[in-house]
Amino acid sequence: MEKAPVIIVGAGLAGSLMAIYLAKKGLLVEIFESRPDMRATEISAGRSINLALSDRGILALEEVGVIDKVMAEAVKMPGRMLHAKDGALKFAPYGKDSSQYINSISRGGLNQLLMTEAESYQNVSIHFNQKCVDVNFETSSIIVEDYETQQQRTVQGCTIIGGDGANSAVRNAMENQMDGYQSSVDWLEHGYKELSIPPMENATFALEKNALHIWPRGNYMLIALPNADGSFTCTLFFPHTGPVSFESLDTPQKVQAFFEEQFGDAVPYLVNLQEEFANNPVGKLGTLKCYPWIHSEKAVLIGDAAHAVVPFYGQGMNASFEDCRILNACIDEHGVGNWSAAYNAYQQLRKVNGDAIGDLAVENFYEMRDHVANPIFRKKRTLEHLLENTYEDYHSKYSLVTFQPQIPYSIAKNLGNQQDALLMKLCKEVTQIEDLDLATVYAQLKALKDELPLQKKFMKAAIDEAKKGRDAGGIPIGSVLVKNGEIIGAGHNQRVQQNDPMAHAEIDCLKQAGRVGSYHDMVLYSTLMPCYLCAGAVVQFGIKKVIVGENTTFSGAEQFMKEHGVEVINLNNQECIDLMTTFIHQHPKLWNEDIGE
Ligand SMILES: NC(=O)C1=CN([C@@H]2O[C@H](COP(=O)(O)OP(=O)(O)OC[C@H]3O[C@@H](n4cnc5c(N)ncnc54)[C@H](OP(=O)(O)O)[C@@H]3O)[C@@H](O)[C@H]2O)C=CC1
Ligand SMILES: Nc1ccccc1C(=O)C[C@H](N)C(=O)O
């Protein structure tokens, strides 16, 4: 057993849950948290969006045995309550029936519960007002600064877990100390402001209790999530600047007029609107992606430190809890102390899924603020409910993400988006869903699902091609051409080997396939998003479907292909990302030459 403690930086949701998992193994755990203890100090209100706990988070909370305590504080939300401008209400269920729901819960309450639970283990201690300011990966130690005395000291651990949120000091230290570290933040042009609806008399609810309320208004929206005490936490998601924005609502009169016009039925209940609008800060919303998430056996990132996401899928906490569950399983599999193997396994399993939920969350913003009010989208949701209630093994994209924790986010994203594209197309073609033959629709959906293992197999063949190129000193990009479930051509980038600037992987693959007649029913696989040269060939030859391993290291000509009617599917394959990341790091000049930079 390790003598030095496992250091966890951050006692947020992820850090506290991870501490419980490790405490159960008998490990000594020391948590360092920059904030004061929120159970003893009033925390600043006004900047916390309510959480929606769903099956992935529940699975982890069940595993550590705290689910009953958590659920006692939660309010069930089996669907969205959509508020039209004229006050008309429409309830849209999330799942196939009321047995599928998400749970509204306050961040502060849940965090306090998890901290108390962690501290109930003798081997866990939380040190508050202790901010991590740097990490020494060589010695597995951190430097912490005391908030009151501003004194710094070094704390020695056996390994370090960064659960310190979106502005993680552990991640910053990795970025400063590791060569080629990648991290990016995509900021939305929207920000958010918290508002509230207090309880009515006798703690009753001003609006329907069991729903997530949305006032979708195209480019922006107001939402309200219920709390157990009868209140609602509301959040306005709104552009920072522009003609209708936080910047433009610069007087109490403008705020009042805007709310009355757009959210008229909510105004009587938003009793502190003026005060809250003036005093609550505007929060920023961004998606953070970074790589690697680990530093050998010395450190690992969990939760927002690894993948801060925008809140629109209600999955940020669920994803963070899933990180803890999977990291715990990896530690069990490789044995306590074998941190390097456990961290590597965790990163392999989680990185693509962290990225996928980041993308899904942005997509759900458009759905919530806009699509939910669109008649074709509503028709599609009705069709999905019909399918879910008729066929046990069909799950809508929303269900895949929210209610199917055994399906990784990356697969939920890939399959869910393909299902959505098909169903939207079918719903556009008919005036009412009764005009569709349900069995035929189901068969088409099933074919999409059955294709997933084949996609994996063909991508593996493309990766094998990429490795051939790498092993011959070339650029590790591979491609295969598939017709009727058979590979009819395979190739890899040979630019270096053949001293030929045109010998990109997809071109090599098409050449190897030879003259094959019409390409209309063929699928081109590539380990990397095609560049304009290869995308040009795709469009020129009329290839209708392209499946890529990744677009993280190179964004390529995805939009160009889509604009020309090509279906582009990104598998977010970690092995493909690793191949290119290593190559670009080792041979930056060679790569820049390939893409003409
Ligand atoms: N509903 C909401 O408004 C929010 C929800 N969440 C949810 O929680 C999920 C999991 O979050 P999690 O990953 O735990 O992150 P959190 O932000 O919840 O927790 C991280 C904790 O670490 C603290 N911290 C930050 N930097 C340091 C440092 N250098 N040294 C010591 N402590 C530090 C943070 O304090 P501080 O906060 O002061 O930086 C915070 O208390 C998210 O995915 C999201 O869904 C997270 C944040 C907001
Ligand atoms: N908790 C949230 C906070 C902010 C914005 C959205 C949520 C959601 O949970 C959205 C829900 N999953 C939905 O799709 O309707």
JSON list of N, CA and C and ligand atoms in Angstrom, two decimals, residues 9-15 32-35 47-51 107 111 130-132 163-167 169 192 302-305 316-317 320, ligand 1:
[
{"chain": "A", "resi": 9, "resn": "VAL", "atom": "N", "xyz": [-6.57, 17.60, -6.36]},
{"chain": "A", "resi": 9, "resn": "VAL", "atom": "CA", "xyz": [-6.69, 19.06, -6.37]},
{"chain": "A", "resi": 9, "resn": "VAL", "atom": "C", "xyz": [-8.13, 19.40, -6.75]},
{"chain": "A", "resi": 10, "resn": "GLY", "atom": "N", "xyz": [-8.84, 20.10, -5.85]},
{"chain": "A", "resi": 10, "resn": "GLY", "atom": "CA", "xyz": [-10.24, 20.47, -6.10]},
{"chain": "A", "resi": 10, "resn": "GLY", "atom": "C", "xyz": [-11.22, 19.55, -5.40]},
{"chain": "A", "resi": 11, "resn": "ALA", "atom": "N", "xyz": [-12.08, 20.14, -4.55]},
{"chain": "A", "resi": 11, "resn": "ALA", "atom": "CA", "xyz": [-13.12, 19.36, -3.87]},
{"chain": "A", "resi": 11, "resn": "ALA", "atom": "C", "xyz": [-14.48, 19.67, -4.49]},
{"chain": "A", "resi": 12, "resn": "GLY", "atom": "N", "xyz": [-14.49, 19.83, -5.84]},
{"chain": "A", "resi": 12, "resn": "GLY", "atom": "CA", "xyz": [-15.76, 20.02, -6.54]},
{"chain": "A", "resi": 12, "resn": "GLY", "atom": "C", "xyz": [-16.46, 18.67, -6.65]},
{"chain": "A", "resi": 13, "resn": "LEU", "atom": "N", "xyz": [-17.37, 18.57, -7.61]},
{"chain": "A", "resi": 13, "resn": "LEU", "atom": "CA", "xyz": [-18.15, 17.33, -7.74]},
{"chain": "A", "resi": 13, "resn": "LEU", "atom": "C", "xyz": [-17.25, 16.16, -8.09]},
{"chain": "A", "resi": 14, "resn": "ALA", "atom": "N", "xyz": [-16.36, 16.35, -9.06]},
{"chain": "A", "resi": 14, "resn": "ALA", "atom": "CA", "xyz": [-15.52, 15.24, -9.51]},
{"chain": "A", "resi": 14, "resn": "ALA", "atom": "C", "xyz": [-14.49, 14.87, -8.42]},
{"chain": "A", "resi": 15, "resn": "GLY", "atom": "N", "xyz": [-13.81, 15.88, -7.86]},
{"chain": "A", "resi": 15, "resn": "GLY", "atom": "CA", "xyz": [-12.77, 15.61, -6.85]},
{"chain": "A", "resi": 15, "resn": "GLY", "atom": "C", "xyz": [-13.34, 14.89, -5.64]},
{"chain": "A", "resi": 32, "resn": "PHE", "atom": "N", "xyz": [-7.01, 19.25, -1.77]},
{"chain": "A", "resi": 32, "resn": "PHE", "atom": "CA", "xyz": [-6.68, 20.67, -1.58]},
{"chain": "A", "resi": 32, "resn": "PHE", "atom": "C", "xyz": [-7.65, 21.50, -2.41]},
{"chain": "A", "resi": 33, "resn": "GLU", "atom": "N", "xyz": [-8.39, 22.35, -1.73]},
{"chain": "A", "resi": 33, "resn": "GLU", "atom": "CA", "xyz": [-9.47, 23.12, -2.38]},
{"chain": "A", "resi": 33, "resn": "GLU", "atom": "C", "xyz": [-9.22, 24.61, -2.15]},
{"chain": "A", "resi": 34, "resn": "SER", "atom": "N", "xyz": [-9.30, 25.38, -3.23]},
{"chain": "A", "resi": 34, "resn": "SER", "atom": "CA", "xyz": [-8.99, 26.81, -3.10]},
{"chain": "A", "resi": 34, "resn": "SER", "atom": "C", "xyz": [-10.08, 27.60, -2.37]},
{"chain": "A", "resi": 35, "resn": "ARG", "atom": "N", "xyz": [-11.33, 27.09, -2.43]},
{"chain": "A", "resi": 35, "resn": "ARG", "atom": "CA", "xyz": [-12.43, 27.83, -1.79]},
{"chain": "A", "resi": 35, "resn": "ARG", "atom": "C", "xyz": [-12.49, 27.54, -0.29]},
{"chain": "A", "resi": 47, "resn": "ARG", "atom": "N", "xyz": [-24.36, 32.35, -9.83]},
{"chain": "A", "resi": 47, "resn": "ARG", "atom": "CA", "xyz": [-23.57, 31.89, -10.96]},
{"chain": "A", "resi": 47, "resn": "ARG", "atom": "C", "xyz": [-23.56, 30.38, -11.05]},
{"chain": "A", "resi": 48, "resn": "SER", "atom": "N", "xyz": [-24.69, 29.76, -10.70]},
{"chain": "A", "resi": 48, "resn": "SER", "atom": "CA", "xyz": [-24.70, 28.32, -10.72]},
{"chain": "A", "resi": 48, "resn": "SER", "atom": "C", "xyz": [-25.93, 27.83, -11.46]},
{"chain": "A", "resi": 49, "resn": "ILE", "atom": "N", "xyz": [-25.67, 27.12, -12.54]},
{"chain": "A", "resi": 49, "resn": "ILE", "atom": "CA", "xyz": [-26.77, 26.57, -13.33]},
{"chain": "A", "resi": 49, "resn": "ILE", "atom": "C", "xyz": [-27.16, 25.25, -12.68]},
{"chain": "A", "resi": 50, "resn": "ASN", "atom": "N", "xyz": [-28.46, 25.00, -12.56]},
{"chain": "A", "resi": 50, "resn": "ASN", "atom": "CA", "xyz": [-28.87, 23.73, -11.93]},
{"chain": "A", "resi": 50, "resn": "ASN", "atom": "C", "xyz": [-28.40, 22.54, -12.75]},
{"chain": "A", "resi": 51, "resn": "LEU", "atom": "N", "xyz": [-28.13, 21.47, -12.04]},
{"chain": "A", "resi": 51, "resn": "LEU", "atom": "CA", "xyz": [-27.63, 20.27, -12.71]},
{"chain": "A", "resi": 51, "resn": "LEU", "atom": "C", "xyz": [-28.77, 19.33, -13.03]},
{"chain": "A", "resi": 107, "resn": "ARG", "atom": "N", "xyz": [-26.23, 22.42, -7.50]},
{"chain": "A", "resi": 107, "resn": "ARG", "atom": "CA", "xyz": [-24.81, 22.07, -7.49]},
{"chain": "A", "resi": 107, "resn": "ARG", "atom": "C", "xyz": [-24.25, 22.14, -6.07]},
{"chain": "A", "resi": 111, "resn": "ASN", "atom": "N", "xyz": [-22.66, 19.08, -3.95]},
{"chain": "A", "resi": 111, "resn": "ASN", "atom": "CA", "xyz": [-21.23, 19.16, -3.63]},
{"chain": "A", "resi": 111, "resn": "ASN", "atom": "C", "xyz": [-21.00, 19.00, -2.13]},
{"chain": "A", "resi": 130, "resn": "GLN", "atom": "N", "xyz": [-6.83, 26.33, 0.29]},
{"chain": "A", "resi": 130, "resn": "GLN", "atom": "CA", "xyz": [-5.48, 25.92, -0.12]},
{"chain": "A", "resi": 130, "resn": "GLN", "atom": "C", "xyz": [-5.47, 25.80, -1.63]},
{"chain": "A", "resi": 131, "resn": "LYS", "atom": "N", "xyz": [-4.86, 26.77, -2.27]},
{"chain": "A", "resi": 131, "resn": "LYS", "atom": "CA", "xyz": [-4.88, 26.80, -3.74]},
{"chain": "A", "resi": 131, "resn": "LYS", "atom": "C", "xyz": [-3.61, 26.17, -4.30]},
{"chain": "A", "resi": 132, "resn": "CYS", "atom": "N", "xyz": [-3.78, 25.24, -5.22]},
{"chain": "A", "resi": 132, "resn": "CYS", "atom": "CA", "xyz": [-2.61, 24.67, -5.88]},
{"chain": "A", "resi": 132, "resn": "CYS", "atom": "C", "xyz": [-2.09, 25.70, -6.88]},
{"chain": "A", "resi": 163, "resn": "GLY", "atom": "N", "xyz": [-8.73, 17.55, -10.19]},
{"chain": "A", "resi": 163, "resn": "GLY", "atom": "CA", "xyz": [-10.19, 17.69, -10.28]},
{"chain": "A", "resi": 163, "resn": "GLY", "atom": "C", "xyz": [-10.52, 19.15, -10.05]},
{"chain": "A", "resi": 164, "resn": "ASP", "atom": "N", "xyz": [-9.65, 20.03, -10.56]},
{"chain": "A", "resi": 164, "resn": "ASP", "atom": "CA", "xyz": [-9.75, 21.45, -10.19]},
{"chain": "A", "resi": 164, "resn": "ASP", "atom": "C", "xyz": [-10.41, 22.31, -11.27]},
{"chain": "A", "resi": 165, "resn": "GLY", "atom": "N", "xyz": [-11.35, 21.69, -12.01]},
{"chain": "A", "resi": 165, "resn": "GLY", "atom": "CA", "xyz": [-12.26, 22.48, -12.83]},
{"chain": "A", "resi": 165, "resn": "GLY", "atom": "C", "xyz": [-11.64, 23.08, -14.09]},
{"chain": "A", "resi": 166, "resn": "ALA", "atom": "N", "xyz": [-12.45, 23.92, -14.73]},
{"chain": "A", "resi": 166, "resn": "ALA", "atom": "CA", "xyz": [-12.12, 24.42, -16.07]},
{"chain": "A", "resi": 166, "resn": "ALA", "atom": "C", "xyz": [-10.79, 25.18, -16.12]},
{"chain": "A", "resi": 167, "resn": "ASN", "atom": "N", "xyz": [-10.43, 25.86, -15.03]},
{"chain": "A", "resi": 167, "resn": "ASN", "atom": "CA", "xyz": [-9.16, 26.61, -15.05]},
{"chain": "A", "resi": 167, "resn": "ASN", "atom": "C", "xyz": [-8.06, 25.85, -14.33]},
{"chain": "A", "resi": 169, "resn": "ALA", "atom": "N", "xyz": [-5.21, 24.14, -12.42]},
{"chain": "A", "resi": 169, "resn": "ALA", "atom": "CA", "xyz": [-3.78, 24.42, -12.23]},
{"chain": "A", "resi": 169, "resn": "ALA", "atom": "C", "xyz": [-2.94, 23.20, -12.62]},
{"chain": "A", "resi": 192, "resn": "TYR", "atom": "N", "xyz": [-24.40, 33.64, -19.87]},
{"chain": "A", "resi": 192, "resn": "TYR", "atom": "CA", "xyz": [-25.60, 33.30, -19.11]},
{"chain": "A", "resi": 192, "resn": "TYR", "atom": "C", "xyz": [-25.72, 34.14, -17.84]},
{"chain": "A", "resi": 302, "resn": "ILE", "atom": "N", "xyz": [-9.45, 14.83, -14.31]},
{"chain": "A", "resi": 302, "resn": "ILE", "atom": "CA", "xyz": [-10.83, 14.33, -14.34]},
{"chain": "A", "resi": 302, "resn": "ILE", "atom": "C", "xyz": [-11.78, 15.53, -14.39]},
{"chain": "A", "resi": 303, "resn": "GLY", "atom": "N", "xyz": [-13.00, 15.29, -14.85]},
{"chain": "A", "resi": 303, "resn": "GLY", "atom": "CA", "xyz": [-14.03, 16.33, -14.83]},
{"chain": "A", "resi": 303, "resn": "GLY", "atom": "C", "xyz": [-13.69, 17.50, -15.74]},
{"chain": "A", "resi": 304, "resn": "ASP", "atom": "N", "xyz": [-14.14, 18.69, -15.32]},
{"chain": "A", "resi": 304, "resn": "ASP", "atom": "CA", "xyz": [-13.96, 19.87, -16.16]},
{"chain": "A", "resi": 304, "resn": "ASP", "atom": "C", "xyz": [-12.49, 20.18, -16.44]},
{"chain": "A", "resi": 305, "resn": "ALA", "atom": "N", "xyz": [-11.59, 19.75, -15.59]},
{"chain": "A", "resi": 305, "resn": "ALA", "atom": "CA", "xyz": [-10.16, 20.00, -15.83]},
{"chain": "A", "resi": 305, "resn": "ALA", "atom": "C", "xyz": [-9.75, 19.37, -17.16]},
{"chain": "A", "resi": 316, "resn": "GLY", "atom": "N", "xyz": [-22.53, 17.66, -18.13]},
{"chain": "A", "resi": 316, "resn": "GLY", "atom": "CA", "xyz": [-21.19, 17.96, -17.61]},
{"chain": "A", "resi": 316, "resn": "GLY", "atom": "C", "xyz": [-20.89, 17.17, -16.34]},
{"chain": "A", "resi": 317, "resn": "MET", "atom": "N", "xyz": [-21.81, 17.22, -15.39]},
{"chain": "A", "resi": 317, "resn": "MET", "atom": "CA", "xyz": [-21.60, 16.47, -14.14]},
{"chain": "A", "resi": 317, "resn": "MET", "atom": "C", "xyz": [-21.65, 14.97, -14.40]},
{"chain": "A", "resi": 320, "resn": "SER", "atom": "N", "xyz": [-18.48, 13.87, -15.76]},
{"chain": "A", "resi": 320, "resn": "SER", "atom": "CA", "xyz": [-17.42, 13.91, -14.74]},
{"chain": "A", "resi": 320, "resn": "SER", "atom": "C", "xyz": [-17.53, 12.72, -13.80]},
{"chain": "B", "resi": 1, "resn": "LIG", "atom": "N1", "xyz": [-23.91, 24.26, -12.56]},
{"chain": "B", "resi": 1, "resn": "LIG", "atom": "C1", "xyz": [-22.82, 24.99, -12.61]},
{"chain": "B", "resi": 1, "resn": "LIG", "atom": "O1", "xyz": [-22.87, 26.17, -12.61]},
{"chain": "B", "resi": 1, "resn": "LIG", "atom": "C2", "xyz": [-21.51, 24.31, -12.63]},
{"chain": "B", "resi": 1, "resn": "LIG", "atom": "C3", "xyz": [-21.54, 22.98, -12.79]},
{"chain": "B", "resi": 1, "resn": "LIG", "atom": "N2", "xyz": [-20.40, 22.27, -12.76]},
{"chain": "B", "resi": 1, "resn": "LIG", "atom": "C4", "xyz": [-20.58, 20.87, -13.02]},
{"chain": "B", "resi": 1, "resn": "LIG", "atom": "O2", "xyz": [-19.74, 20.07, -12.28]},
{"chain": "B", "resi": 1, "resn": "LIG", "atom": "C5", "xyz": [-19.09, 19.16, -13.13]},
{"chain": "B", "resi": 1, "resn": "LIG", "atom": "C6", "xyz": [-17.80, 18.67, -12.52]},
{"chain": "B", "resi": 1, "resn": "LIG", "atom": "O3", "xyz": [-17.04, 19.73, -12.17]},
{"chain": "B", "resi": 1, "resn": "LIG", "atom": "P1", "xyz": [-15.59, 19.54, -11.56]},
{"chain": "B", "resi": 1, "resn": "LIG", "atom": "O4", "xyz": [-14.71, 18.97, -12.58]},
{"chain": "B", "resi": 1, "resn": "LIG", "atom": "O5", "xyz": [-15.66, 18.90, -10.22]},
{"chain": "B", "resi": 1, "resn": "LIG", "atom": "O6", "xyz": [-15.18, 21.07, -11.42]},
{"chain": "B", "resi": 1, "resn": "LIG", "atom": "P2", "xyz": [-15.73, 22.15, -10.40]},
{"chain": "B", "resi": 1, "resn": "LIG", "atom": "O7", "xyz": [-15.47, 23.48, -11.02]},
{"chain": "B", "resi": 1, "resn": "LIG", "atom": "O8", "xyz": [-17.10, 21.84, -9.92]},
{"chain": "B", "resi": 1, "resn": "LIG", "atom": "O9", "xyz": [-14.77, 21.92, -9.13]},
{"chain": "B", "resi": 1, "resn": "LIG", "atom": "C7", "xyz": [-13.42, 22.25, -9.10]},
{"chain": "B", "resi": 1, "resn": "LIG", "atom": "C8", "xyz": [-13.08, 22.76, -7.72]},
{"chain": "B", "resi": 1, "resn": "LIG", "atom": "O10", "xyz": [-11.68, 22.98, -7.66]},
{"chain": "B", "resi": 1, "resn": "LIG", "atom": "C9", "xyz": [-11.44, 24.30, -7.21]},
{"chain": "B", "resi": 1, "resn": "LIG", "atom": "N3", "xyz": [-10.18, 24.77, -7.74]},
{"chain": "B", "resi": 1, "resn": "LIG", "atom": "C10", "xyz": [-9.96, 25.42, -8.92]},
{"chain": "B", "resi": 1, "resn": "LIG", "atom": "N4", "xyz": [-8.66, 25.70, -9.06]},
{"chain": "B", "resi": 1, "resn": "LIG", "atom": "C11", "xyz": [-8.04, 25.22, -7.96]},
{"chain": "B", "resi": 1, "resn": "LIG", "atom": "C12", "xyz": [-6.69, 25.22, -7.54]},
{"chain": "B", "resi": 1, "resn": "LIG", "atom": "N5", "xyz": [-5.73, 25.77, -8.28]},
{"chain": "B", "resi": 1, "resn": "LIG", "atom": "N6", "xyz": [-6.38, 24.65, -6.34]},
{"chain": "B", "resi": 1, "resn": "LIG", "atom": "C13", "xyz": [-7.35, 24.08, -5.58]},
{"chain": "B", "resi": 1, "resn": "LIG", "atom": "N7", "xyz": [-8.65, 24.08, -5.94]},
{"chain": "B", "resi": 1, "resn": "LIG", "atom": "C14", "xyz": [-9.01, 24.63, -7.11]},
{"chain": "B", "resi": 1, "resn": "LIG", "atom": "C15", "xyz": [-12.64, 25.07, -7.73]},
{"chain": "B", "resi": 1, "resn": "LIG", "atom": "O11", "xyz": [-12.79, 26.30, -7.10]},
{"chain": "B", "resi": 1, "resn": "LIG", "atom": "P3", "xyz": [-13.36, 27.55, -8.01]},
{"chain": "B", "resi": 1, "resn": "LIG", "atom": "O12", "xyz": [-14.73, 27.15, -8.42]},
{"chain": "B", "resi": 1, "resn": "LIG", "atom": "O13", "xyz": [-13.32, 28.70, -7.09]},
{"chain": "B", "resi": 1, "resn": "LIG", "atom": "O14", "xyz": [-12.45, 27.68, -9.18]},
{"chain": "B", "resi": 1, "resn": "LIG", "atom": "C16", "xyz": [-13.76, 24.11, -7.45]},
{"chain": "B", "resi": 1, "resn": "LIG", "atom": "O15", "xyz": [-14.23, 24.17, -6.14]},
{"chain": "B", "resi": 1, "resn": "LIG", "atom": "C17", "xyz": [-18.99, 19.96, -14.40]},
{"chain": "B", "resi": 1, "resn": "LIG", "atom": "O16", "xyz": [-18.80, 19.22, -15.54]},
{"chain": "B", "resi": 1, "resn": "LIG", "atom": "C18", "xyz": [-20.32, 20.66, -14.44]},
{"chain": "B", "resi": 1, "resn": "LIG", "atom": "O17", "xyz": [-21.31, 19.88, -15.00]},
{"chain": "B", "resi": 1, "resn": "LIG", "atom": "C19", "xyz": [-19.17, 22.86, -12.61]},
{"chain": "B", "resi": 1, "resn": "LIG", "atom": "C20", "xyz": [-19.06, 24.20, -12.45]},
{"chain": "B", "resi": 1, "resn": "LIG", "atom": "C21", "xyz": [-20.25, 25.05, -12.49]}
]
